[in-house]
Each structure stands twice: as C-alpha cells, then as structure tokens.
Amino acid sequence: MDERGLLDYAESIRPWLSALRRRLHAIPEPGDAEHKTQAEICSVLDSLGIPYERRRTSVVGYIEGGAPGPLVGLRADMDALPVQEPEDRPYRSTHPGMMHACGHDAHMTCALGAARYFSERAAGLAGSVRLLFQPAEETDGGAAKMIADGYLENPRVDYVVGCHVMPYLPPGHVEIKKGALNGSSDKLEIRVFGKSGHAAYPETAIDAIMIASKVVDGIHSLVSRTVSPLSEAVITIGTIEGGTRNNIIADEVRMTGTIRTTDPAVRAELASSLRSVVQGISAAFGGSGEVNIVPGYAALINHDSVVELVAREAEALFGTHAVHWKEKPSLGVEDFSFFLMERPGAFYHLGCGLPGGSGALHSREFDIDEACLQAGVALHAAVILGLMEKKP
C-alpha cells in the first residue's frame, strides 16, 4: 500500500474537505431530524457518482469494486446537540440552539473524503465499500435501526469501521484499544411504595422517603461488594422525587439513574442484584419496590485483529509516535457498539485538537483543527484497503 500516496491524495482535496465540513457544520440537526444533512450528503454522493438509498434520515452509499473481495462498512454519525454555538465563528451554526459540538460534521466529512478516494479507484478495488451515514447517535441509537433495516446484508458486510474525533490529541495522532473501548448504559426507573400518614404519628405510616434512603445506600454498595474491583462498573441515582408536604409522611418515591459497565455478564448481574436490593430493603421496612431497567447502548468491544490492522496502518501513515494505546475504557457510550456486535471491526479515535485548545466534546467551546480531516480520510482509506487485503 502506498501510504505516501494516501497522504498526498488527502492533502490534495484539503480545500474540498474544509468547505464540506463547514457546510455540514452550519446545518446541525437533532437525531432523526437530519433532513438538511441528509440532503447535503446525497448531493455530495451524486457529484461523486456513488449510488445510495435513503430510509428515514439515514443514507447508505455503495461503491462496488472491480473484482470480488471483502465488503467493508464505513460508518459516520450525522446528528448534532442542543448547544448554542459562540457567535464569533464564520462557519457557525445557522440553526439557533443546535451545534455540532461532538464532531459529527468531521466524521461525515472524513467518510465522504474516503468515499471520493474509492469512487475514483473503484475499478481497481478487490472489494467494495458500504457508506453508513447514521442518524441519532446522541439520542436513541440509530445504529440498531440501520441494522434492523438490513444495511449489513444484501450483500453481506464483512467488516465495519468508524472513528470519533478527540480534542485531547493533535491532528495526525490516533488512539486505539483492543477489547472494550466504551461502556454500556441502561436507564433505571425505581419506585418505592409506603403508606401515607401524619408526621406526628409515624407509627401509623410506612415512610417511603426513609425506605428510599436505605435503597440508595444499598444500591451504592452493589458495585463495591458484588463486582470485582478489576471490572469497570458504576451505578448512579440521578433524580429522586417524593412527598407532597413537609408534615405528611410520603407514600411513594420515584428515582431514576443509570447502570454502566463494559462487561455484558456484569451488566446482567448488576440488573438482577439491583432488583433484589430494591425489593428486599423495601419489604424489610414494610413497603414495596419496583424496578424498571430500560436497555440502552451496549458496550463497544473492538475486535483485536482489526485493531491491530488499524495500528499498523496508522503507524505507517503517521509514525509510531502518533499511535496511542488507550489503557482504560470509557464508561461513556457509543452506539457503534451495535455494529460490532454483528460484524468484526474497530472504532478508533482521531486527534483534532487545536494548538490553543479545542474545548471539551459536547461543550459550546468545542472546535476542531481541520487538519484532522485529511488524516481521517487517509486512515479510513488505509484501513479499508487493508481489510480488503484480508490482513487481520
């Protein structure tokens, strides 16, 4: 593979990439409402001669190679966040209260840049590329919907890859990790029931607030006493609400929270143990408890052989000094996890930090050094070509 050629190609389309990213940046939209974004992506694919189909707000393009070989899926998320962008940026959002504060405009641009590269060389490819422009990563998980829509089939996708920009790394630097990269997250809905009564006569009532306080204490003991200290897990109670007046013993308390872990077995065990704690403690004080666990995103678990390929290609492109092995996973979530549950692949982090600082992801101060766009195009292309050569 000609790594120098990939870097030179990405540099040659730098103005095109910057203009595209700024067009996408100006039209941020919430999950499942990415209508202008979808139209812009389709316009670019039309200009490149790449066939595509749309369902809801997703876009799926297909670049067929000239010879048989692996079909590689390249995913880019499309949605933005309800954040008000500062007014001093010439390419700022034109949608008040919405901003690409998580870099999805860069993700789409890198994928479209790679699409341009492959569309110009399709006849010489021993394999094909499926472009997966995915809605609703920030909300209810557009990845699962795309899988349900059959976009990993007909023909069957063999591998799937994707990336996320990271402001704590400069452009041309890549962060990777084997195994678990991101955690799962499930929503907790807990109700504790007691019996209402006068505050002056507690013996006639069952105090749901008192029971709830014991339940919270018990829940917070679960991770420290039922999960190995070598595993990643955290339970958070984020809201609690109960009672009607200061002199009335409450008969109901409602709580919400999350369970996060990187291990599917720990995820299942914590759910079971939490139900036992809520029901058992509530019953011990004469009340009752109910638990509803709403499944969220699964843990993102990379496939080691594909991660090794990403490392090789990143080192060849940018040098060994630019490849960083992430030591611990994040308990933040990423719905690329659903693609990796279906196909082998890898998710990697792409440096985008500005010299003076880019601000944190999901903040109004976030911005990127657009040099990351060329790096992303080159790395996507190298990884996909490597997968077509069946290096893993």
mmCIF file of C-alpha atoms in Angstrom:
data_model
loop_
_atom_site.group_PDB
_atom_site.id
_atom_site.type_symbol
_atom_site.label_atom_id
_atom_site.label_comp_id
_atom_site.label_asym_id
_atom_site.label_seq_id
_atom_site.Cartn_x
_atom_site.Cartn_y
_atom_site.Cartn_z
ATOM 1 C CA MET A 1 0.000 0.000 0.000
ATOM 2 C CA ASP A 2 1.290 3.484 -0.870
ATOM 3 C CA GLU A 3 0.881 5.395 2.395
ATOM 4 C CA ARG A 4 2.574 8.466 0.935
ATOM 5 C CA GLY A 5 0.111 8.410 -1.913
ATOM 6 C CA LEU A 6 -2.825 8.326 0.502
ATOM 7 C CA LEU A 7 -1.490 11.295 2.448
ATOM 8 C CA ASP A 8 -0.812 13.229 -0.745
ATOM 9 C CA TYR A 9 -4.315 12.491 -2.016
ATOM 10 C CA ALA A 10 -5.914 13.639 1.244
ATOM 11 C CA GLU A 11 -3.846 16.830 1.170
ATOM 12 C CA SER A 12 -4.817 17.479 -2.449
ATOM 13 C CA ILE A 13 -8.535 17.610 -1.524
ATOM 14 C CA ARG A 14 -7.981 19.702 1.596
ATOM 15 C CA PRO A 15 -9.994 22.742 0.342
ATOM 16 C CA TRP A 16 -12.857 20.428 -0.689
ATOM 17 C CA LEU A 17 -12.856 18.787 2.741
ATOM 18 C CA SER A 18 -12.816 22.103 4.607
ATOM 19 C CA ALA A 19 -15.666 23.541 2.561
ATOM 20 C CA LEU A 20 -17.727 20.381 3.003
ATOM 21 C CA ARG A 21 -17.160 20.234 6.731
ATOM 22 C CA ARG A 22 -18.179 23.879 7.116
ATOM 23 C CA ARG A 23 -21.371 23.348 5.114
ATOM 24 C CA LEU A 24 -22.280 20.426 7.358
ATOM 25 C CA HIS A 25 -21.267 22.342 10.460
ATOM 26 C CA ALA A 26 -23.660 25.169 9.586
ATOM 27 C CA ILE A 27 -26.742 22.907 9.481
ATOM 28 C CA PRO A 28 -26.700 20.877 12.730
ATOM 29 C CA GLU A 29 -29.866 18.896 13.380
ATOM 30 C CA PRO A 30 -31.165 16.654 16.184
ATOM 31 C CA GLY A 31 -31.385 12.881 15.948
ATOM 32 C CA ASP A 32 -33.884 11.511 13.413
ATOM 33 C CA ALA A 33 -34.418 15.036 12.053
ATOM 34 C CA GLU A 34 -31.245 15.314 9.961
ATOM 35 C CA HIS A 35 -33.111 16.342 6.793
ATOM 36 C CA LYS A 36 -30.780 19.095 5.529
ATOM 37 C CA THR A 37 -27.775 16.985 6.499
ATOM 38 C CA GLN A 38 -29.166 14.060 4.549
ATOM 39 C CA ALA A 39 -29.725 16.288 1.524
ATOM 40 C CA GLU A 40 -26.139 17.584 1.666
ATOM 41 C CA ILE A 41 -24.715 14.066 1.879
ATOM 42 C CA CYS A 42 -26.857 12.930 -1.049
ATOM 43 C CA SER A 43 -25.720 15.935 -3.087
ATOM 44 C CA VAL A 44 -22.074 15.023 -2.498
ATOM 45 C CA LEU A 45 -22.680 11.376 -3.380
ATOM 46 C CA ASP A 46 -24.478 12.472 -6.558
ATOM 47 C CA SER A 47 -21.483 14.597 -7.534
ATOM 48 C CA LEU A 48 -19.192 11.606 -6.997
ATOM 49 C CA GLY A 49 -21.411 9.234 -8.958
ATOM 50 C CA ILE A 50 -21.963 6.986 -5.945
ATOM 51 C CA PRO A 51 -25.355 5.225 -5.798
ATOM 52 C CA TYR A 52 -27.207 5.385 -2.495
ATOM 53 C CA GLU A 53 -30.523 4.809 -0.804
ATOM 54 C CA ARG A 54 -32.322 6.637 1.970
ATOM 55 C CA ARG A 55 -34.562 5.441 4.743
ATOM 56 C CA ARG A 56 -35.917 7.965 7.223
ATOM 57 C CA THR A 57 -32.875 10.277 7.595
ATOM 58 C CA SER A 58 -30.138 7.679 7.039
ATOM 59 C CA VAL A 59 -28.090 7.491 3.848
ATOM 60 C CA VAL A 60 -26.355 4.332 2.623
ATOM 61 C CA GLY A 61 -23.940 4.514 -0.299
ATOM 62 C CA TYR A 62 -22.324 1.647 -2.171
ATOM 63 C CA ILE A 63 -19.020 1.627 -4.057
ATOM 64 C CA GLU A 64 -18.585 -1.616 -5.950
ATOM 65 C CA GLY A 65 -15.055 -2.707 -6.715
ATOM 66 C CA GLY A 66 -13.887 -4.129 -9.995
ATOM 67 C CA ALA A 67 -13.017 -7.518 -8.504
ATOM 68 C CA PRO A 68 -14.560 -9.693 -5.779
ATOM 69 C CA GLY A 69 -13.383 -9.168 -2.237
ATOM 70 C CA PRO A 70 -14.493 -8.158 1.246
ATOM 71 C CA LEU A 71 -17.280 -5.631 1.679
ATOM 72 C CA VAL A 72 -16.263 -3.054 4.295
ATOM 73 C CA GLY A 73 -18.775 -0.796 6.036
ATOM 74 C CA LEU A 74 -17.677 2.734 6.961
ATOM 75 C CA ARG A 75 -19.939 4.434 9.473
ATOM 76 C CA ALA A 76 -20.318 8.176 10.140
ATOM 77 C CA ASP A 77 -22.873 9.595 12.570
ATOM 78 C CA MET A 78 -24.909 12.626 11.494
ATOM 79 C CA ASP A 79 -26.751 14.253 14.400
ATOM 80 C CA ALA A 80 -25.857 17.302 16.489
ATOM 81 C CA LEU A 81 -26.518 18.533 20.026
ATOM 82 C CA PRO A 82 -28.805 21.163 21.609
ATOM 83 C CA VAL A 83 -25.920 23.563 22.301
ATOM 84 C CA GLN A 84 -25.746 27.270 21.399
ATOM 85 C CA GLU A 85 -22.561 27.934 19.452
ATOM 86 C CA PRO A 86 -20.488 31.111 20.024
ATOM 87 C CA GLU A 87 -21.143 33.901 17.544
ATOM 88 C CA ASP A 88 -17.521 34.539 16.550
ATOM 89 C CA ARG A 89 -17.052 31.647 14.107
ATOM 90 C CA PRO A 90 -17.532 32.376 10.402
ATOM 91 C CA TYR A 91 -18.816 28.834 9.809
ATOM 92 C CA ARG A 92 -21.014 28.746 12.914
ATOM 93 C CA SER A 93 -24.369 27.015 13.139
ATOM 94 C CA THR A 94 -27.275 28.644 11.331
ATOM 95 C CA HIS A 95 -29.749 26.705 13.497
ATOM 96 C CA PRO A 96 -30.195 28.519 16.835
ATOM 97 C CA GLY A 97 -29.710 26.261 19.829
ATOM 98 C CA MET A 98 -28.094 23.448 17.805
ATOM 99 C CA MET A 99 -24.388 22.790 17.260
ATOM 100 C CA HIS A 100 -22.068 20.063 16.021
ATOM 101 C CA ALA A 101 -20.459 20.019 19.457
ATOM 102 C CA CYS A 102 -19.399 16.370 19.183
ATOM 103 C CA GLY A 103 -17.613 16.476 15.835
ATOM 104 C CA HIS A 104 -20.092 14.528 13.743
ATOM 105 C CA ASP A 105 -19.576 17.060 10.947
ATOM 106 C CA ALA A 106 -15.929 15.929 10.868
ATOM 107 C CA HIS A 107 -16.961 12.258 10.910
ATOM 108 C CA MET A 108 -19.213 12.734 7.882
ATOM 109 C CA THR A 109 -16.546 14.734 6.063
ATOM 110 C CA CYS A 110 -13.861 12.088 6.616
ATOM 111 C CA ALA A 111 -16.217 9.371 5.370
ATOM 112 C CA LEU A 112 -17.139 11.395 2.279
ATOM 113 C CA GLY A 113 -13.471 12.096 1.600
ATOM 114 C CA ALA A 114 -12.746 8.368 1.738
ATOM 115 C CA ALA A 115 -15.769 7.794 -0.488
ATOM 116 C CA ARG A 116 -14.306 10.209 -3.033
ATOM 117 C CA TYR A 117 -10.995 8.350 -2.954
ATOM 118 C CA PHE A 118 -12.613 4.953 -3.536
ATOM 119 C CA SER A 119 -15.103 6.187 -6.133
ATOM 120 C CA GLU A 120 -12.192 7.397 -8.258
ATOM 121 C CA ARG A 121 -10.489 3.999 -7.982
ATOM 122 C CA ALA A 122 -13.444 1.610 -7.897
ATOM 123 C CA ALA A 123 -12.384 -0.383 -10.961
ATOM 124 C CA GLY A 124 -9.103 -1.332 -9.290
ATOM 125 C CA LEU A 125 -10.583 -2.428 -5.958
ATOM 126 C CA ALA A 126 -10.653 -6.073 -4.932
ATOM 127 C CA GLY A 127 -13.624 -5.491 -2.679
ATOM 128 C CA SER A 128 -16.384 -2.959 -2.069
ATOM 129 C CA VAL A 129 -17.345 -0.217 0.372
ATOM 130 C CA ARG A 130 -20.684 0.484 2.029
ATOM 131 C CA LEU A 131 -21.095 4.006 3.409
ATOM 132 C CA LEU A 132 -23.282 4.067 6.527
ATOM 133 C CA PHE A 133 -24.409 7.608 7.358
ATOM 134 C CA GLN A 134 -26.215 7.060 10.616
ATOM 135 C CA PRO A 135 -28.764 9.281 12.382
ATOM 136 C CA ALA A 136 -29.429 9.606 16.098
ATOM 137 C CA GLU A 137 -26.183 8.524 17.735
ATOM 138 C CA GLU A 138 -26.756 11.076 20.502
ATOM 139 C CA THR A 139 -30.329 10.032 21.265
ATOM 140 C CA ASP A 140 -31.961 6.637 20.818
ATOM 141 C CA GLY A 141 -29.383 4.698 18.832
ATOM 142 C CA GLY A 142 -29.659 4.935 15.071
ATOM 143 C CA ALA A 143 -27.165 2.093 14.611
ATOM 144 C CA ALA A 144 -29.632 -0.532 15.824
ATOM 145 C CA LYS A 145 -32.275 0.837 13.437
ATOM 146 C CA MET A 146 -29.917 0.641 10.468
ATOM 147 C CA ILE A 147 -29.074 -2.950 11.327
ATOM 148 C CA ALA A 148 -32.778 -3.754 11.614
ATOM 149 C CA ASP A 149 -33.281 -2.122 8.203
ATOM 150 C CA GLY A 150 -30.887 -4.707 6.753
ATOM 151 C CA TYR A 151 -27.976 -2.437 5.857
ATOM 152 C CA LEU A 152 -25.398 -5.030 6.881
ATOM 153 C CA GLU A 153 -26.905 -7.502 4.396
ATOM 154 C CA ASN A 154 -27.633 -7.934 0.684
ATOM 155 C CA PRO A 155 -24.750 -8.182 0.067
ATOM 156 C CA ARG A 156 -23.355 -9.030 3.464
ATOM 157 C CA VAL A 157 -20.916 -6.575 5.065
ATOM 158 C CA ASP A 158 -17.755 -8.391 6.189
ATOM 159 C CA TYR A 159 -16.170 -5.696 8.372
ATOM 160 C CA VAL A 160 -17.255 -2.356 9.811
ATOM 161 C CA VAL A 161 -15.094 0.572 10.942
ATOM 162 C CA GLY A 162 -15.629 4.066 12.299
ATOM 163 C CA CYS A 163 -13.956 6.830 14.254
ATOM 164 C CA HIS A 164 -14.532 9.687 16.680
ATOM 165 C CA VAL A 165 -12.554 12.912 16.809
ATOM 166 C CA MET A 166 -10.816 13.632 20.122
ATOM 167 C CA PRO A 167 -9.738 17.150 21.156
ATOM 168 C CA TYR A 168 -7.041 15.949 23.587
ATOM 169 C CA LEU A 169 -4.933 14.667 20.667
ATOM 170 C CA PRO A 170 -3.460 16.752 17.820
ATOM 171 C CA PRO A 171 -4.237 16.009 14.164
ATOM 172 C CA GLY A 172 -2.322 13.060 12.785
ATOM 173 C CA HIS A 173 -2.480 11.207 16.099
ATOM 174 C CA VAL A 174 -4.664 8.148 16.631
ATOM 175 C CA GLU A 175 -5.894 6.446 19.806
ATOM 176 C CA ILE A 176 -6.841 2.768 19.760
ATOM 177 C CA LYS A 177 -7.725 -0.001 22.175
ATOM 178 C CA LYS A 178 -8.303 -3.712 21.945
ATOM 179 C CA GLY A 179 -11.433 -5.109 23.565
ATOM 180 C CA ALA A 180 -13.795 -2.815 25.450
ATOM 181 C CA LEU A 181 -13.477 0.839 24.427
ATOM 182 C CA ASN A 182 -16.822 2.182 25.718
ATOM 183 C CA GLY A 183 -19.307 1.001 28.299
ATOM 184 C CA SER A 184 -22.956 0.061 28.155
ATOM 185 C CA SER A 185 -25.583 2.287 29.747
ATOM 186 C CA ASP A 186 -29.052 1.251 30.954
ATOM 187 C CA LYS A 187 -31.661 3.591 32.407
ATOM 188 C CA LEU A 188 -33.034 2.873 35.882
ATOM 189 C CA GLU A 189 -36.581 3.686 36.922
ATOM 190 C CA ILE A 190 -37.275 2.850 40.574
ATOM 191 C CA ARG A 191 -40.446 3.312 42.621
ATOM 192 C CA VAL A 192 -40.628 2.778 46.380
ATOM 193 C CA PHE A 193 -44.075 2.498 47.976
ATOM 194 C CA GLY A 194 -45.057 3.021 51.587
ATOM 195 C CA LYS A 195 -48.152 4.271 53.414
ATOM 196 C CA SER A 196 -49.052 7.917 53.893
ATOM 197 C CA GLY A 197 -49.645 9.346 57.340
ATOM 198 C CA HIS A 198 -49.311 12.366 59.648
ATOM 199 C CA ALA A 199 -45.750 13.390 60.508
ATOM 200 C CA ALA A 200 -46.715 13.443 64.192
ATOM 201 C CA TYR A 201 -47.698 9.755 64.137
ATOM 202 C CA PRO A 202 -45.010 7.866 62.199
ATOM 203 C CA GLU A 203 -46.057 4.556 63.728
ATOM 204 C CA THR A 204 -49.258 4.672 61.671
ATOM 205 C CA ALA A 205 -47.441 5.088 58.362
ATOM 206 C CA ILE A 206 -44.701 3.490 56.251
ATOM 207 C CA ASP A 207 -42.196 6.171 55.292
ATOM 208 C CA ALA A 208 -41.291 5.796 51.599
ATOM 209 C CA ILE A 209 -38.603 8.502 51.848
ATOM 210 C CA MET A 210 -36.849 6.687 54.678
ATOM 211 C CA ILE A 211 -37.018 3.419 52.721
ATOM 212 C CA ALA A 212 -35.715 5.162 49.594
ATOM 213 C CA SER A 213 -32.696 6.466 51.513
ATOM 214 C CA LYS A 214 -31.846 2.897 52.564
ATOM 215 C CA VAL A 215 -32.372 1.708 48.991
ATOM 216 C CA VAL A 216 -29.957 4.312 47.627
ATOM 217 C CA ASP A 217 -27.374 3.285 50.226
ATOM 218 C CA GLY A 218 -27.840 -0.375 49.309
ATOM 219 C CA ILE A 219 -27.558 0.320 45.585
ATOM 220 C CA HIS A 220 -24.293 2.159 46.064
ATOM 221 C CA SER A 221 -22.890 -0.887 47.858
ATOM 222 C CA LEU A 222 -23.565 -3.164 44.895
ATOM 223 C CA VAL A 223 -20.542 -2.206 42.810
ATOM 224 C CA SER A 224 -18.116 -2.375 45.724
ATOM 225 C CA ARG A 225 -19.389 -5.727 47.001
ATOM 226 C CA THR A 226 -20.779 -7.678 44.029
ATOM 227 C CA VAL A 227 -18.416 -6.631 41.220
ATOM 228 C CA SER A 228 -14.715 -7.413 41.014
ATOM 229 C CA PRO A 229 -12.578 -4.326 41.672
ATOM 230 C CA LEU A 230 -10.828 -5.167 38.386
ATOM 231 C CA SER A 231 -14.061 -4.642 36.412
ATOM 232 C CA GLU A 232 -15.474 -1.321 35.252
ATOM 233 C CA ALA A 233 -18.938 -0.555 36.619
ATOM 234 C CA VAL A 234 -20.836 2.360 38.117
ATOM 235 C CA ILE A 235 -24.434 2.893 39.232
ATOM 236 C CA THR A 236 -25.745 6.441 39.516
ATOM 237 C CA ILE A 237 -29.014 7.655 41.008
ATOM 238 C CA GLY A 238 -29.574 10.914 39.164
ATOM 239 C CA THR A 239 -33.041 12.022 40.321
ATOM 240 C CA ILE A 240 -35.196 11.400 43.362
ATOM 241 C CA GLU A 241 -38.694 12.764 43.970
ATOM 242 C CA GLY A 242 -41.307 12.073 46.618
ATOM 243 C CA GLY A 243 -43.707 13.563 49.121
ATOM 244 C CA THR A 244 -46.284 16.327 48.932
ATOM 245 C CA ARG A 245 -45.915 18.393 52.137
ATOM 246 C CA ASN A 246 -43.479 18.861 54.999
ATOM 247 C CA ASN A 247 -45.863 17.367 57.577
ATOM 248 C CA ILE A 248 -47.048 14.342 55.582
ATOM 249 C CA ILE A 249 -45.161 11.057 55.517
ATOM 250 C CA ALA A 250 -44.648 10.183 51.859
ATOM 251 C CA ASP A 251 -46.226 7.067 50.412
ATOM 252 C CA GLU A 252 -44.171 6.994 47.192
ATOM 253 C CA VAL A 253 -40.691 7.936 45.977
ATOM 254 C CA ARG A 254 -39.559 7.862 42.353
ATOM 255 C CA MET A 255 -35.919 7.627 41.329
ATOM 256 C CA THR A 256 -34.054 7.445 38.043
ATOM 257 C CA GLY A 257 -30.452 6.647 37.256
ATOM 258 C CA THR A 258 -28.069 4.602 35.121
ATOM 259 C CA ILE A 259 -26.059 1.382 35.202
ATOM 260 C CA ARG A 260 -22.801 1.477 33.256
ATOM 261 C CA THR A 261 -20.297 -1.311 32.687
ATOM 262 C CA THR A 262 -18.057 -2.761 29.972
ATOM 263 C CA ASP A 263 -18.812 -6.439 30.658
ATOM 264 C CA PRO A 264 -22.110 -7.966 29.443
ATOM 265 C CA ALA A 265 -22.012 -10.530 32.282
ATOM 266 C CA VAL A 266 -21.542 -7.801 34.903
ATOM 267 C CA ARG A 267 -24.340 -5.835 33.233
ATOM 268 C CA ALA A 268 -26.758 -8.741 33.706
ATOM 269 C CA GLU A 269 -25.605 -9.480 37.262
ATOM 270 C CA LEU A 270 -25.987 -5.859 38.395
ATOM 271 C CA ALA A 271 -29.506 -5.687 36.974
ATOM 272 C CA SER A 272 -30.510 -8.811 38.900
ATOM 273 C CA SER A 273 -28.815 -7.715 42.138
ATOM 274 C CA LEU A 274 -30.328 -4.244 41.956
ATOM 275 C CA ARG A 275 -33.839 -5.647 41.731
ATOM 276 C CA SER A 276 -33.162 -7.806 44.791
ATOM 277 C CA VAL A 277 -31.843 -4.844 46.781
ATOM 278 C CA VAL A 278 -34.783 -2.561 45.952
ATOM 279 C CA GLN A 279 -37.418 -5.195 46.630
ATOM 280 C CA GLY A 280 -35.705 -6.680 49.671
ATOM 281 C CA ILE A 281 -34.962 -3.424 51.512
ATOM 282 C CA SER A 282 -38.428 -2.060 50.763
ATOM 283 C CA ALA A 283 -40.082 -5.212 52.076
ATOM 284 C CA ALA A 284 -37.907 -5.206 55.210
ATOM 285 C CA PHE A 285 -39.415 -1.859 56.247
ATOM 286 C CA GLY A 286 -42.981 -2.806 55.359
ATOM 287 C CA GLY A 287 -43.110 -1.237 51.920
ATOM 288 C CA SER A 288 -42.564 -2.471 48.390
ATOM 289 C CA GLY A 289 -40.342 -1.585 45.479
ATOM 290 C CA GLU A 290 -40.445 -1.774 41.705
ATOM 291 C CA VAL A 291 -37.545 -1.615 39.251
ATOM 292 C CA ASN A 292 -37.718 -0.989 35.526
ATOM 293 C CA ILE A 293 -34.443 -1.216 33.614
ATOM 294 C CA VAL A 294 -34.594 0.251 30.115
ATOM 295 C CA PRO A 295 -31.789 -1.228 27.985
ATOM 296 C CA GLY A 296 -29.546 1.402 26.407
ATOM 297 C CA TYR A 297 -26.394 1.162 24.339
ATOM 298 C CA ALA A 298 -24.307 -1.993 24.560
ATOM 299 C CA ALA A 299 -20.621 -1.926 25.447
ATOM 300 C CA LEU A 300 -18.390 -1.147 22.482
ATOM 301 C CA ILE A 301 -15.991 -4.079 22.204
ATOM 302 C CA ASN A 302 -13.410 -3.859 19.430
ATOM 303 C CA HIS A 303 -12.132 -6.911 17.583
ATOM 304 C CA ASP A 304 -8.438 -7.330 18.309
ATOM 305 C CA SER A 305 -7.303 -8.371 14.835
ATOM 306 C CA VAL A 306 -8.886 -5.296 13.238
ATOM 307 C CA VAL A 307 -7.429 -3.033 15.934
ATOM 308 C CA GLU A 308 -4.002 -4.470 15.124
ATOM 309 C CA LEU A 309 -4.551 -3.606 11.458
ATOM 310 C CA VAL A 310 -5.560 -0.040 12.394
ATOM 311 C CA ALA A 311 -2.393 0.269 14.468
ATOM 312 C CA ARG A 312 -0.213 -0.936 11.586
ATOM 313 C CA GLU A 313 -1.795 1.413 9.081
ATOM 314 C CA ALA A 314 -1.718 4.398 11.461
ATOM 315 C CA GLU A 315 1.954 3.800 12.227
ATOM 316 C CA ALA A 316 2.753 3.546 8.514
ATOM 317 C CA LEU A 317 0.908 6.817 7.818
ATOM 318 C CA PHE A 318 1.812 8.955 10.809
ATOM 319 C CA GLY A 319 4.697 7.219 12.622
ATOM 320 C CA THR A 320 4.798 5.066 15.743
ATOM 321 C CA HIS A 321 4.913 8.167 17.962
ATOM 322 C CA ALA A 322 1.437 9.152 16.732
ATOM 323 C CA VAL A 323 -0.319 5.922 17.763
ATOM 324 C CA HIS A 324 -1.584 5.872 21.345
ATOM 325 C CA TRP A 325 -2.874 2.738 23.063
ATOM 326 C CA LYS A 326 -5.735 3.644 25.392
ATOM 327 C CA GLU A 327 -5.200 1.986 28.755
ATOM 328 C CA LYS A 328 -8.715 2.040 30.206
ATOM 329 C CA PRO A 329 -12.131 2.121 28.539
ATOM 330 C CA SER A 330 -14.553 5.000 28.897
ATOM 331 C CA LEU A 331 -17.929 4.473 30.547
ATOM 332 C CA GLY A 332 -19.392 6.966 28.113
ATOM 333 C CA VAL A 333 -21.465 5.235 25.461
ATOM 334 C CA GLU A 334 -21.218 4.923 21.673
ATOM 335 C CA ASP A 335 -23.803 3.100 19.577
ATOM 336 C CA PHE A 336 -21.229 1.887 17.056
ATOM 337 C CA SER A 337 -21.247 -0.952 19.593
ATOM 338 C CA PHE A 338 -24.281 -2.446 17.841
ATOM 339 C CA PHE A 339 -22.394 -2.750 14.550
ATOM 340 C CA LEU A 340 -19.535 -4.520 16.345
ATOM 341 C CA MET A 341 -21.979 -6.987 17.866
ATOM 342 C CA GLU A 342 -22.883 -8.028 14.308
ATOM 343 C CA ARG A 343 -19.559 -7.854 12.441
ATOM 344 C CA PRO A 344 -15.840 -7.782 13.195
ATOM 345 C CA GLY A 345 -14.403 -4.296 13.144
ATOM 346 C CA ALA A 346 -12.865 -1.452 15.104
ATOM 347 C CA PHE A 347 -13.632 2.040 16.333
ATOM 348 C CA TYR A 348 -10.707 4.432 16.713
ATOM 349 C CA HIS A 349 -10.109 7.974 17.955
ATOM 350 C CA LEU A 350 -8.767 10.649 15.651
ATOM 351 C CA GLY A 351 -6.886 13.655 17.035
ATOM 352 C CA CYS A 352 -8.493 17.021 16.218
ATOM 353 C CA GLY A 353 -7.131 19.363 18.882
ATOM 354 C CA LEU A 354 -6.300 22.982 18.057
ATOM 355 C CA PRO A 355 -2.926 24.311 19.251
ATOM 356 C CA GLY A 356 -4.623 26.594 21.773
ATOM 357 C CA GLY A 357 -7.177 24.009 22.877
ATOM 358 C CA SER A 358 -10.398 22.813 21.281
ATOM 359 C CA GLY A 359 -12.773 22.718 24.217
ATOM 360 C CA ALA A 360 -14.397 19.562 25.525
ATOM 361 C CA LEU A 361 -16.721 17.389 23.495
ATOM 362 C CA HIS A 362 -20.372 18.418 23.986
ATOM 363 C CA SER A 363 -19.372 21.958 25.041
ATOM 364 C CA ARG A 364 -20.031 25.212 23.147
ATOM 365 C CA GLU A 365 -16.277 25.840 23.096
ATOM 366 C CA PHE A 366 -15.582 22.680 21.080
ATOM 367 C CA ASP A 367 -13.943 23.137 17.690
ATOM 368 C CA ILE A 368 -11.539 21.159 15.515
ATOM 369 C CA ASP A 369 -8.279 21.671 13.705
ATOM 370 C CA GLU A 370 -9.376 20.858 10.173
ATOM 371 C CA ALA A 371 -6.060 19.123 9.510
ATOM 372 C CA CYS A 372 -7.749 16.146 11.171
ATOM 373 C CA LEU A 373 -9.921 15.769 8.076
ATOM 374 C CA GLN A 374 -7.028 14.797 5.817
ATOM 375 C CA ALA A 375 -5.716 12.418 8.479
ATOM 376 C CA GLY A 376 -9.147 10.803 8.793
ATOM 377 C CA VAL A 377 -9.524 10.320 5.044
ATOM 378 C CA ALA A 378 -6.074 8.738 4.752
ATOM 379 C CA LEU A 379 -6.585 6.433 7.732
ATOM 380 C CA HIS A 380 -10.075 5.334 6.669
ATOM 381 C CA ALA A 381 -8.753 4.541 3.191
ATOM 382 C CA ALA A 382 -5.720 2.658 4.527
ATOM 383 C CA VAL A 383 -7.770 0.582 6.955
ATOM 384 C CA ILE A 384 -10.382 -0.303 4.334
ATOM 385 C CA LEU A 385 -7.723 -1.272 1.809
ATOM 386 C CA GLY A 386 -6.049 -3.373 4.492
ATOM 387 C CA LEU A 387 -9.294 -5.166 5.229
ATOM 388 C CA MET A 388 -9.818 -5.802 1.540
ATOM 389 C CA GLU A 389 -6.420 -7.485 1.526
ATOM 390 C CA LYS A 390 -7.614 -9.621 4.459
ATOM 391 C CA LYS A 391 -4.677 -8.671 6.649
ATOM 392 C CA PRO A 392 -6.376 -9.431 10.019
#
